[in-house]
Amino acid sequence: MATRVGMEVSVAIGEMVRLANADVIAAYPITPQTHIVEHLAKLVANGELDAEYIPVESEHSAMSACLGASAAGARAFTATAGQGLELMHEVLYIASSMQLPVVMTVVNRALSAPLSVWGDHSDAMSCRDTGWIQIFTENGQDVIDNILCAFRIAEDQSVLLPVMVHLDGFHISHVIEPILLPESSDVDSFLPVNKYPLPLDPAKPVAMGDFGPPFIYTEMKWAQEVNLKQSRETIVKVWQEFGNKFERYYHPVECYRSEDAEVLLLTLGSFSETAMTAIDKMRDEGSNVGLLKLRLWRPFPFDEIRQAVAKAGVLIVLDRALSFGGLNGPVCSEIKAALYNEAKRPKIVSFVGGLGGRDITVDDFQEIVNRGIEIAQKGSEHEFEIFGVRE
Amino acid sequence: MAKPENELTWKDLEIGGIVTEPGNASQYRTGDWRSQKPIYDFSRCIKCALCQIFCPEGCVQQNADGYFEADLYYCKGCGICARECPTMVITMKEEE
């Protein structure tokens, strides 16, 4: 029987990767991801995890090594954050378009300059169009459950795509939480051995990442798009199977007290937990408010979002990243686009906040909701409001 | 590949565009990039093979008489052979 143990979330991630029997870990340490890869390095050095640990010289090399390992049929894992993810950027596209099922935890960190090691979603949002599956998590248990699911989703023969599991730097990564690690036998029965269908094999040579002249590039990209869109079915199926086995359920869009809500707030990542407390408080005070938590960012769950907001009058979206020069935060832009052609849609109000590790408290969330309702009624001179900025 | 390349649809592609037929790059006609082609005066040729060594495409082979000649299916017309030939066998001529 699995027992709940208090441990740092980063250490729990390392333990989950051990339980998932990763074959190759190639990583470069960077705050706030460091404790994950330190723990994995220790597990490999102590012989507790039979894997190759490649201490590469950069994140660009980390992802490149993971591609090579994955192409040879190995289960490859890496972790990074912020600037590290940016240095990896070009290789991210190669992983997804070559359909290599690498799993990576991204400990979300704000981007320089000014230098910040603290959390926000600017790094995650910069990967929006890389073709990876992107899953957000709101606490330690979410993270480790979704790392296990990520291997299963990535390696599913109908998917074969790399997966990022996002957790907020410090707000999740460095917190000690009660974590329920699954039994090794349960992991083994949930996660079959990785069988990449066309691995690098001297006995049966293949060429990967070939030259794609204009006569074939469009077909390649469309095949990639269709595959990523279709992966949503498998993601939902894997989460359902996970729930049946472990009794914790995950969905592309998770609804909290939102059924009859006139006003909806939408968040993603660790802020969802604070937002739930704020919603509870506002419900107690008689406000008809609810919360939507976006778990799946790519492929974007258009149908689930349309369904979840169908009855609401106001939708307030809180982004934890800026899209410089854009209409509003990246998540809000996507939601506006998803709802534009709907006959009935709520008024949508965009906030950006929590940048570079700044907290948003329960009281702040109440202020955001109240201000959001005011903007929905009276309008605002701004396309979006940046919460808490000192004028 | 069974189909001609310009008839392949997105559904015909292997996962990640993997090529399962080794060495099929040899089917790729790089000769149609050429704007100049090599013309040979074999009476000056000493069969030193420098043109073959310098050819970046690796498309220069000995013909039945032992002279070195580019395979125009692959020759991109770069003119390096003409530049390197010590006895000036090769001149580059505009393609029509």
Short mmCIF file of C-alpha atoms in Angstrom, two decimals:
data_model
loop_
_atom_site.label_atom_id
_atom_site.label_comp_id
_atom_site.label_asym_id
_atom_site.label_seq_id
_atom_site.Cartn_x
_atom_site.Cartn_y
_atom_site.Cartn_z
CA MET A 1 0.00 0.00 0.00
CA ALA A 2 1.33 3.41 -0.95
CA THR A 3 1.82 5.75 2.00
CA ARG A 4 1.69 9.50 2.10
CA VAL A 5 5.11 10.98 2.89
CA GLY A 6 6.11 14.57 3.45
CA MET A 7 8.77 15.48 0.92
CA GLU A 8 9.99 18.33 -1.20
CA VAL A 9 8.14 18.28 -4.53
CA SER A 10 11.42 18.34 -6.51
CA VAL A 11 12.60 15.22 -4.67
CA ALA A 12 9.22 13.56 -5.27
CA ILE A 13 9.64 14.26 -9.01
CA GLY A 14 13.00 12.48 -8.92
CA GLU A 15 11.36 9.55 -7.13
CA MET A 16 8.58 9.41 -9.71
CA VAL A 17 11.12 9.34 -12.54
CA ARG A 18 12.87 6.47 -10.71
CA LEU A 19 9.58 4.59 -10.41
CA ALA A 20 8.94 5.21 -14.12
CA ASN A 21 12.32 3.58 -14.85
CA ALA A 22 13.74 6.28 -17.09
CA ASP A 23 16.65 4.96 -19.16
CA VAL A 24 18.41 8.23 -19.94
CA ILE A 25 18.45 11.53 -18.08
CA ALA A 26 20.32 14.40 -19.71
CA ALA A 27 20.04 17.65 -17.81
CA TYR A 28 21.76 20.89 -16.90
CA PRO A 29 21.02 22.33 -13.47
CA ILE A 30 19.24 25.68 -13.28
CA THR A 31 17.25 27.36 -10.52
CA PRO A 32 14.48 26.45 -9.63
CA GLN A 33 14.81 23.02 -11.28
CA THR A 34 18.12 22.14 -9.55
CA HIS A 35 16.82 19.86 -6.80
CA ILE A 36 15.12 17.59 -9.33
CA VAL A 37 18.27 16.83 -11.27
CA GLU A 38 20.45 16.71 -8.15
CA HIS A 39 18.19 14.04 -6.75
CA LEU A 40 18.18 12.09 -10.01
CA ALA A 41 21.97 12.29 -10.24
CA LYS A 42 22.17 10.88 -6.71
CA LEU A 43 19.74 8.06 -7.48
CA VAL A 44 21.80 7.04 -10.51
CA ALA A 45 25.13 7.38 -8.66
CA ASN A 46 23.82 5.23 -5.78
CA GLY A 47 22.59 2.55 -8.15
CA GLU A 48 18.98 3.10 -7.13
CA LEU A 49 18.02 3.98 -10.70
CA ASP A 50 19.53 2.02 -13.57
CA ALA A 51 19.86 4.88 -16.04
CA GLU A 52 22.47 6.81 -17.96
CA TYR A 53 22.85 10.25 -16.40
CA ILE A 54 24.45 12.61 -18.94
CA PRO A 55 25.78 15.81 -17.32
CA VAL A 56 25.66 17.92 -20.45
CA GLU A 57 27.23 21.36 -20.94
CA SER A 58 23.99 23.20 -21.78
CA GLU A 59 20.25 22.79 -22.12
CA HIS A 60 20.60 22.75 -25.90
CA SER A 61 22.72 19.64 -25.45
CA ALA A 62 20.38 18.23 -22.80
CA MET A 63 17.47 18.17 -25.21
CA SER A 64 19.68 16.97 -28.07
CA ALA A 65 20.91 14.04 -25.97
CA CYS A 66 17.32 13.21 -25.01
CA LEU A 67 16.39 13.16 -28.71
CA GLY A 68 19.17 10.73 -29.51
CA ALA A 69 18.26 8.49 -26.59
CA SER A 70 14.59 8.58 -27.47
CA ALA A 71 15.35 7.81 -31.11
CA ALA A 72 17.20 4.70 -29.97
CA GLY A 73 14.07 3.62 -28.09
CA ALA A 74 15.09 4.71 -24.58
CA ARG A 75 12.77 6.40 -22.10
CA ALA A 76 14.33 9.86 -21.86
CA PHE A 77 13.69 12.52 -19.23
CA THR A 78 14.96 16.00 -18.61
CA ALA A 79 14.00 19.04 -16.57
CA THR A 80 14.68 22.72 -16.98
CA ALA A 81 13.41 26.22 -16.21
CA GLY A 82 13.25 29.74 -17.66
CA GLN A 83 16.45 30.66 -19.47
CA GLY A 84 17.34 26.98 -19.81
CA LEU A 85 14.13 26.30 -21.68
CA GLU A 86 14.91 29.24 -23.98
CA LEU A 87 18.38 27.86 -24.75
CA MET A 88 16.69 24.55 -25.63
CA HIS A 89 14.17 26.23 -27.84
CA GLU A 90 15.21 25.16 -31.34
CA VAL A 91 15.61 21.54 -30.29
CA LEU A 92 12.06 21.51 -28.88
CA TYR A 93 10.64 21.80 -32.39
CA ILE A 94 12.86 18.95 -33.54
CA ALA A 95 11.66 16.63 -30.74
CA SER A 96 8.02 17.19 -31.62
CA SER A 97 8.33 17.06 -35.40
CA MET A 98 10.46 13.89 -35.20
CA GLN A 99 7.78 12.46 -32.86
CA LEU A 100 10.18 11.53 -30.08
CA PRO A 101 8.40 10.86 -26.76
CA VAL A 102 10.69 12.79 -24.40
CA VAL A 103 9.20 13.85 -21.06
CA MET A 104 10.34 17.10 -19.47
CA THR A 105 9.34 18.92 -16.33
CA VAL A 106 9.52 22.66 -16.72
CA VAL A 107 9.78 24.46 -13.42
CA ASN A 108 8.29 27.73 -14.61
CA ARG A 109 10.54 30.73 -14.14
CA ALA A 110 10.34 34.32 -15.33
CA LEU A 111 12.62 35.36 -18.19
CA SER A 112 15.46 37.88 -17.99
CA ALA A 113 15.97 40.83 -17.97
CA PRO A 114 15.95 41.82 -15.19
CA LEU A 115 17.29 38.55 -13.87
CA SER A 116 14.62 36.68 -11.96
CA VAL A 117 14.73 33.13 -10.66
CA TRP A 118 11.12 33.33 -9.45
CA GLY A 119 8.08 31.82 -11.07
CA ASP A 120 5.77 32.94 -13.84
CA HIS A 121 4.61 31.45 -17.12
CA SER A 122 6.63 33.43 -19.68
CA ASP A 123 8.89 30.43 -20.34
CA ALA A 124 5.95 28.03 -20.82
CA MET A 125 4.12 30.41 -23.13
CA SER A 126 7.17 30.82 -25.37
CA CYS A 127 6.85 27.08 -26.12
CA ARG A 128 3.22 27.34 -27.13
CA ASP A 129 3.90 26.72 -30.82
CA THR A 130 6.65 24.12 -30.51
CA GLY A 131 4.30 21.16 -31.02
CA TRP A 132 4.77 19.70 -27.51
CA ILE A 133 1.92 18.55 -25.32
CA GLN A 134 1.85 20.99 -22.37
CA ILE A 135 0.23 20.10 -19.04
CA PHE A 136 -0.04 22.50 -16.08
CA THR A 137 -0.14 21.37 -12.46
CA GLU A 138 -1.23 23.08 -9.27
CA ASN A 139 0.39 21.08 -6.44
CA GLY A 140 3.00 18.40 -5.79
CA GLN A 141 0.64 15.45 -6.14
CA ASP A 142 -0.58 16.83 -9.47
CA VAL A 143 2.99 17.05 -10.67
CA ILE A 144 4.06 13.50 -9.92
CA ASP A 145 0.75 12.02 -11.13
CA ASN A 146 1.11 13.91 -14.37
CA ILE A 147 4.73 12.91 -14.86
CA LEU A 148 3.60 9.30 -14.76
CA CYS A 149 0.73 10.07 -17.15
CA ALA A 150 3.13 12.06 -19.36
CA PHE A 151 5.31 9.00 -20.03
CA ARG A 152 2.22 6.95 -20.82
CA ILE A 153 0.77 9.64 -23.14
CA ALA A 154 4.08 10.42 -24.87
CA GLU A 155 4.86 6.77 -25.60
CA ASP A 156 1.33 5.80 -26.67
CA GLN A 157 1.62 4.40 -30.20
CA SER A 158 -1.15 6.70 -31.39
CA VAL A 159 0.61 9.79 -30.00
CA LEU A 160 4.44 9.57 -29.94
CA LEU A 161 4.94 13.19 -28.95
CA PRO A 162 7.07 14.90 -26.31
CA VAL A 163 5.29 16.17 -23.20
CA MET A 164 6.08 19.08 -20.87
CA VAL A 165 4.76 18.98 -17.33
CA HIS A 166 4.71 22.51 -15.94
CA LEU A 167 5.02 23.39 -12.27
CA ASP A 168 5.49 26.84 -10.85
CA GLY A 169 8.99 27.63 -9.62
CA PHE A 170 9.24 27.73 -5.80
CA HIS A 171 5.45 27.92 -5.28
CA ILE A 172 5.41 24.19 -6.08
CA SER A 173 8.98 23.02 -6.70
CA HIS A 174 10.47 23.89 -3.29
CA VAL A 175 7.47 23.19 -1.11
CA ILE A 176 7.37 20.18 1.20
CA GLU A 177 4.01 18.49 0.67
CA PRO A 178 2.35 15.26 1.70
CA ILE A 179 2.94 13.13 -1.39
CA LEU A 180 1.45 9.77 -2.22
CA LEU A 181 4.03 7.98 -4.32
CA PRO A 182 2.58 4.99 -6.15
CA GLU A 183 3.86 1.46 -5.55
CA SER A 184 6.40 0.32 -8.09
CA SER A 185 4.16 -2.60 -9.15
CA ASP A 186 1.26 -0.19 -9.82
CA VAL A 187 3.54 2.01 -11.93
CA ASP A 188 4.70 -1.01 -13.89
CA SER A 189 1.16 -2.15 -14.63
CA PHE A 190 0.09 1.38 -15.63
CA LEU A 191 3.16 2.23 -17.71
CA PRO A 192 4.20 -0.46 -20.20
CA VAL A 193 7.74 -0.76 -21.51
CA ASN A 194 8.51 1.93 -24.08
CA LYS A 195 8.35 0.47 -27.60
CA TYR A 196 9.22 3.13 -30.14
CA PRO A 197 8.03 1.64 -33.45
CA LEU A 198 10.96 2.69 -35.67
CA PRO A 199 14.01 3.07 -33.45
CA LEU A 200 17.59 3.53 -34.59
CA ASP A 201 18.77 -0.01 -35.18
CA PRO A 202 21.85 -1.10 -37.17
CA ALA A 203 19.97 -4.23 -38.27
CA LYS A 204 17.14 -2.17 -39.75
CA PRO A 205 18.51 1.24 -40.71
CA VAL A 206 16.27 4.31 -40.77
CA ALA A 207 16.97 7.99 -41.33
CA MET A 208 15.41 10.52 -38.95
CA GLY A 209 15.07 14.28 -39.19
CA ASP A 210 15.71 14.24 -42.91
CA PHE A 211 15.81 16.95 -45.50
CA GLY A 212 12.27 18.12 -46.35
CA PRO A 213 12.09 20.04 -49.63
CA PRO A 214 9.02 22.14 -50.54
CA PHE A 215 7.28 19.16 -52.16
CA ILE A 216 6.85 17.45 -48.76
CA TYR A 217 7.24 20.06 -45.97
CA THR A 218 3.56 21.10 -45.96
CA GLU A 219 2.43 17.47 -45.71
CA MET A 220 4.88 16.89 -42.82
CA LYS A 221 3.53 19.89 -40.89
CA TRP A 222 -0.11 18.96 -41.46
CA ALA A 223 0.56 15.41 -40.28
CA GLN A 224 2.14 16.92 -37.14
CA GLU A 225 -0.84 19.20 -36.50
CA VAL A 226 -3.38 16.40 -36.98
CA ASN A 227 -1.39 14.17 -34.61
CA LEU A 228 -1.14 16.81 -31.87
CA LYS A 229 -4.86 17.63 -32.12
CA GLN A 230 -5.80 13.95 -32.01
CA SER A 231 -3.55 13.33 -29.01
CA ARG A 232 -6.22 15.00 -26.86
CA GLU A 233 -8.32 11.83 -27.02
CA THR A 234 -5.46 9.72 -25.68
CA ILE A 235 -4.61 12.30 -23.01
CA VAL A 236 -8.20 12.17 -21.72
CA LYS A 237 -8.21 8.37 -21.92
CA VAL A 238 -4.92 8.06 -20.00
CA TRP A 239 -6.16 10.46 -17.29
CA GLN A 240 -9.34 8.37 -17.00
CA GLU A 241 -7.36 5.15 -16.66
CA PHE A 242 -5.10 6.81 -14.13
CA GLY A 243 -8.16 7.88 -12.16
CA ASN A 244 -9.64 4.40 -12.25
CA LYS A 245 -6.41 2.99 -10.88
CA PHE A 246 -5.20 5.67 -8.47
CA GLU A 247 -8.47 7.52 -7.70
CA ARG A 248 -7.18 10.94 -8.64
CA TYR A 249 -8.81 12.40 -11.73
CA TYR A 250 -7.48 14.97 -14.18
CA HIS A 251 -9.25 16.79 -17.01
CA PRO A 252 -8.26 19.28 -19.75
CA VAL A 253 -10.39 21.95 -18.04
CA GLU A 254 -11.28 21.42 -14.38
CA CYS A 255 -14.33 23.10 -12.94
CA TYR A 256 -14.61 24.24 -9.33
CA ARG A 257 -18.03 25.40 -8.09
CA SER A 258 -18.65 26.64 -11.61
CA GLU A 259 -21.90 24.82 -12.56
CA ASP A 260 -24.32 27.66 -11.86
CA ALA A 261 -21.78 30.49 -11.66
CA GLU A 262 -22.60 33.80 -13.32
CA VAL A 263 -18.98 34.91 -13.00
CA LEU A 264 -16.09 32.59 -13.81
CA LEU A 265 -12.42 33.04 -13.05
CA LEU A 266 -9.87 31.08 -15.08
CA THR A 267 -6.38 30.33 -13.79
CA LEU A 268 -3.63 27.82 -14.39
CA GLY A 269 -0.78 26.45 -12.28
CA SER A 270 -0.31 26.90 -8.54
CA PHE A 271 -2.53 30.00 -8.39
CA SER A 272 -5.55 27.75 -8.89
CA GLU A 273 -5.24 26.56 -5.28
CA THR A 274 -5.35 30.10 -3.87
CA ALA A 275 -8.14 30.93 -6.27
CA MET A 276 -10.23 28.02 -4.93
CA THR A 277 -9.94 29.43 -1.42
CA ALA A 278 -10.98 32.85 -2.73
CA ILE A 279 -13.97 31.33 -4.55
CA ASP A 280 -15.04 29.53 -1.36
CA LYS A 281 -14.85 32.79 0.56
CA MET A 282 -16.82 34.70 -2.05
CA ARG A 283 -19.45 31.95 -2.24
CA ASP A 284 -19.81 32.16 1.56
CA GLU A 285 -20.39 35.88 1.16
CA GLY A 286 -23.13 35.20 -1.36
CA SER A 287 -21.35 35.86 -4.69
CA ASN A 288 -22.25 33.59 -7.59
CA VAL A 289 -18.68 32.87 -8.69
CA GLY A 290 -16.82 29.77 -9.88
CA LEU A 291 -13.38 28.73 -11.07
CA LEU A 292 -12.04 27.08 -14.21
CA LYS A 293 -8.57 25.58 -14.03
CA LEU A 294 -6.83 25.07 -17.34
CA ARG A 295 -4.73 21.92 -17.09
CA LEU A 296 -4.08 21.18 -20.76
CA TRP A 297 -2.53 24.09 -22.63
CA ARG A 298 -1.48 22.24 -25.78
CA PRO A 299 -3.36 20.77 -27.56
CA PHE A 300 -5.79 23.50 -26.47
CA PRO A 301 -9.11 22.08 -25.21
CA PHE A 302 -11.43 24.25 -27.32
CA ASP A 303 -14.58 22.12 -26.85
CA GLU A 304 -14.16 21.83 -23.09
CA ILE A 305 -13.65 25.59 -22.74
CA ARG A 306 -16.74 26.36 -24.85
CA GLN A 307 -18.78 23.95 -22.79
CA ALA A 308 -17.45 25.20 -19.43
CA VAL A 309 -18.31 28.86 -20.10
CA ALA A 310 -21.63 28.27 -21.88
CA LYS A 311 -23.84 29.49 -19.01
CA ALA A 312 -21.61 32.23 -17.58
CA GLY A 313 -22.10 35.96 -18.05
CA VAL A 314 -18.55 37.04 -17.23
CA LEU A 315 -15.24 35.23 -17.68
CA ILE A 316 -12.17 36.68 -15.99
CA VAL A 317 -8.87 35.24 -17.22
CA LEU A 318 -5.67 35.60 -15.23
CA ASP A 319 -2.50 35.12 -17.26
CA ARG A 320 0.90 34.81 -15.59
CA ALA A 321 2.74 36.01 -18.68
CA LEU A 322 2.75 38.97 -21.01
CA SER A 323 2.48 38.76 -24.76
CA PHE A 324 4.34 41.98 -25.52
CA GLY A 325 2.48 44.15 -27.98
CA GLY A 326 -0.42 41.70 -28.09
CA LEU A 327 -4.06 42.17 -27.20
CA ASN A 328 -3.83 40.53 -23.76
CA GLY A 329 -2.22 37.56 -22.01
CA PRO A 330 -1.61 34.46 -24.18
CA VAL A 331 -4.23 32.29 -22.45
CA CYS A 332 -6.88 34.99 -22.72
CA SER A 333 -6.11 35.49 -26.42
CA GLU A 334 -6.67 31.80 -27.05
CA ILE A 335 -9.93 31.80 -25.12
CA LYS A 336 -11.23 34.88 -26.92
CA ALA A 337 -10.41 33.20 -30.24
CA ALA A 338 -12.15 30.00 -29.13
CA LEU A 339 -15.34 31.86 -28.25
CA TYR A 340 -15.45 34.49 -30.98
CA ASN A 341 -17.78 32.53 -33.27
CA GLU A 342 -20.07 31.32 -30.49
CA ALA A 343 -23.63 32.70 -30.62
CA LYS A 344 -23.66 33.13 -26.84
CA ARG A 345 -20.48 33.93 -24.99
CA PRO A 346 -19.56 35.63 -21.74
CA LYS A 347 -17.95 39.04 -21.50
CA ILE A 348 -14.24 38.29 -21.25
CA VAL A 349 -11.97 40.32 -19.00
CA SER A 350 -8.19 39.89 -19.14
CA PHE A 351 -5.76 40.29 -16.24
CA VAL A 352 -2.03 39.66 -16.16
CA GLY A 353 -0.44 39.17 -12.77
CA GLY A 354 1.94 37.18 -10.59
CA LEU A 355 4.92 38.09 -12.78
CA GLY A 356 8.42 37.17 -11.62
CA GLY A 357 7.21 35.39 -8.48
CA ARG A 358 4.91 38.07 -7.11
CA ASP A 359 2.22 36.50 -4.94
CA ILE A 360 -1.48 36.79 -5.61
CA THR A 361 -3.28 36.25 -2.33
CA VAL A 362 -6.85 35.23 -1.55
CA ASP A 363 -7.72 38.90 -0.99
CA ASP A 364 -6.05 39.78 -4.30
CA PHE A 365 -8.19 37.23 -6.11
CA GLN A 366 -11.31 38.76 -4.59
CA GLU A 367 -10.13 42.15 -5.81
CA ILE A 368 -9.49 40.73 -9.29
CA VAL A 369 -12.96 39.20 -9.46
CA ASN A 370 -14.66 42.39 -8.21
CA ARG A 371 -12.67 44.57 -10.59
CA GLY A 372 -13.39 42.09 -13.40
CA ILE A 373 -17.13 42.36 -12.81
CA GLU A 374 -16.83 46.15 -12.82
CA ILE A 375 -14.93 46.09 -16.14
CA ALA A 376 -17.50 43.70 -17.64
CA GLN A 377 -20.23 46.20 -16.77
CA LYS A 378 -18.52 49.51 -17.43
CA GLY A 379 -15.62 48.67 -19.72
CA SER A 380 -11.97 49.63 -19.31
CA GLU A 381 -9.60 51.92 -21.16
CA HIS A 382 -7.11 49.01 -21.37
CA GLU A 383 -7.34 45.78 -23.36
CA PHE A 384 -6.07 44.05 -20.22
CA GLU A 385 -5.17 45.12 -16.72
CA ILE A 386 -1.88 44.28 -15.12
CA PHE A 387 -2.75 43.43 -11.54
CA GLY A 388 -0.98 45.22 -8.72
CA VAL A 389 1.34 47.36 -10.82
CA ARG A 390 2.36 50.53 -8.98
CA GLU A 391 1.36 53.59 -10.96
CA MET B 1 8.76 5.04 -52.02
CA ALA B 2 5.99 3.57 -54.10
CA LYS B 3 4.43 6.87 -55.15
CA PRO B 4 6.17 9.66 -57.04
CA GLU B 5 7.28 12.24 -54.48
CA ASN B 6 4.86 14.95 -55.58
CA GLU B 7 1.89 12.62 -55.12
CA LEU B 8 2.66 11.71 -51.50
CA THR B 9 -0.05 12.85 -49.08
CA TRP B 10 0.37 13.57 -45.38
CA LYS B 11 -1.18 10.17 -44.64
CA ASP B 12 1.58 8.39 -46.58
CA LEU B 13 4.31 9.63 -44.25
CA GLU B 14 5.96 7.47 -41.59
CA ILE B 15 5.86 8.77 -38.01
CA GLY B 16 8.03 11.87 -37.72
CA GLY B 17 8.83 11.63 -41.43
CA ILE B 18 11.22 8.74 -40.82
CA VAL B 19 12.80 7.34 -43.97
CA THR B 20 12.85 3.56 -43.85
CA GLU B 21 14.59 3.00 -47.18
CA PRO B 22 18.35 3.37 -46.61
CA GLY B 23 20.31 5.37 -49.14
CA ASN B 24 17.33 6.85 -50.95
CA ALA B 25 19.11 10.22 -51.06
CA SER B 26 20.71 8.86 -54.27
CA GLN B 27 17.30 9.34 -55.94
CA TYR B 28 17.48 13.07 -55.29
CA ARG B 29 18.33 14.85 -58.52
CA THR B 30 20.63 17.69 -57.52
CA GLY B 31 21.61 18.15 -61.18
CA ASP B 32 18.59 20.37 -61.77
CA TRP B 33 20.13 23.07 -59.54
CA ARG B 34 22.81 23.60 -62.19
CA SER B 35 23.11 26.81 -64.19
CA GLN B 36 26.49 25.92 -65.80
CA LYS B 37 27.72 22.52 -66.92
CA PRO B 38 31.26 21.17 -67.36
CA ILE B 39 32.51 20.68 -70.96
CA TYR B 40 35.57 18.43 -71.41
CA ASP B 41 38.56 18.51 -73.80
CA PHE B 42 39.91 15.04 -72.97
CA SER B 43 42.91 15.52 -75.33
CA ARG B 44 44.48 17.60 -72.51
CA CYS B 45 43.57 15.18 -69.67
CA ILE B 46 46.44 13.50 -67.74
CA LYS B 47 43.99 11.40 -65.64
CA CYS B 48 45.32 12.89 -62.39
CA ALA B 49 41.85 12.59 -60.71
CA LEU B 50 42.10 16.00 -59.00
CA CYS B 51 38.60 16.86 -60.32
CA GLN B 52 37.26 13.72 -58.67
CA ILE B 53 38.98 14.50 -55.37
CA PHE B 54 37.79 18.10 -55.26
CA CYS B 55 34.19 17.49 -56.40
CA PRO B 56 32.06 18.37 -53.34
CA GLU B 57 29.18 16.32 -54.70
CA GLY B 58 31.28 13.17 -55.23
CA CYS B 59 29.76 12.79 -58.66
CA VAL B 60 32.93 12.54 -60.81
CA GLN B 61 33.69 9.02 -62.08
CA GLN B 62 36.06 7.48 -64.64
CA ASN B 63 34.41 6.67 -67.97
CA ALA B 64 35.17 3.63 -70.18
CA ASP B 65 38.27 5.36 -71.60
CA GLY B 66 39.61 6.18 -68.12
CA TYR B 67 38.81 9.90 -68.34
CA PHE B 68 37.08 11.65 -65.42
CA GLU B 69 33.58 12.96 -66.01
CA ALA B 70 30.77 14.39 -63.86
CA ASP B 71 27.43 12.57 -63.57
CA LEU B 72 25.03 15.28 -64.66
CA TYR B 73 22.17 13.73 -62.64
CA TYR B 74 23.99 15.04 -59.54
CA CYS B 75 26.46 17.72 -60.78
CA LYS B 76 25.36 21.11 -59.35
CA GLY B 77 27.63 23.04 -61.73
CA CYS B 78 29.80 24.62 -59.02
CA GLY B 79 32.86 24.74 -61.32
CA ILE B 80 35.38 23.64 -58.67
CA CYS B 81 36.65 20.88 -61.03
CA ALA B 82 37.25 23.45 -63.75
CA ARG B 83 39.13 25.71 -61.29
CA GLU B 84 41.32 22.87 -59.95
CA CYS B 85 42.13 21.01 -63.21
CA PRO B 86 45.92 21.55 -63.79
CA THR B 87 45.71 21.04 -67.57
CA MET B 88 42.52 23.05 -68.15
CA VAL B 89 40.47 20.19 -69.56
CA ILE B 90 37.20 21.58 -68.17
CA THR B 91 35.33 24.75 -69.12
CA MET B 92 31.98 25.74 -67.66
CA LYS B 93 29.23 26.51 -70.14
CA GLU B 94 25.86 28.14 -69.43
CA GLU B 95 22.95 25.71 -69.45
CA GLU B 96 20.34 26.56 -72.07
#
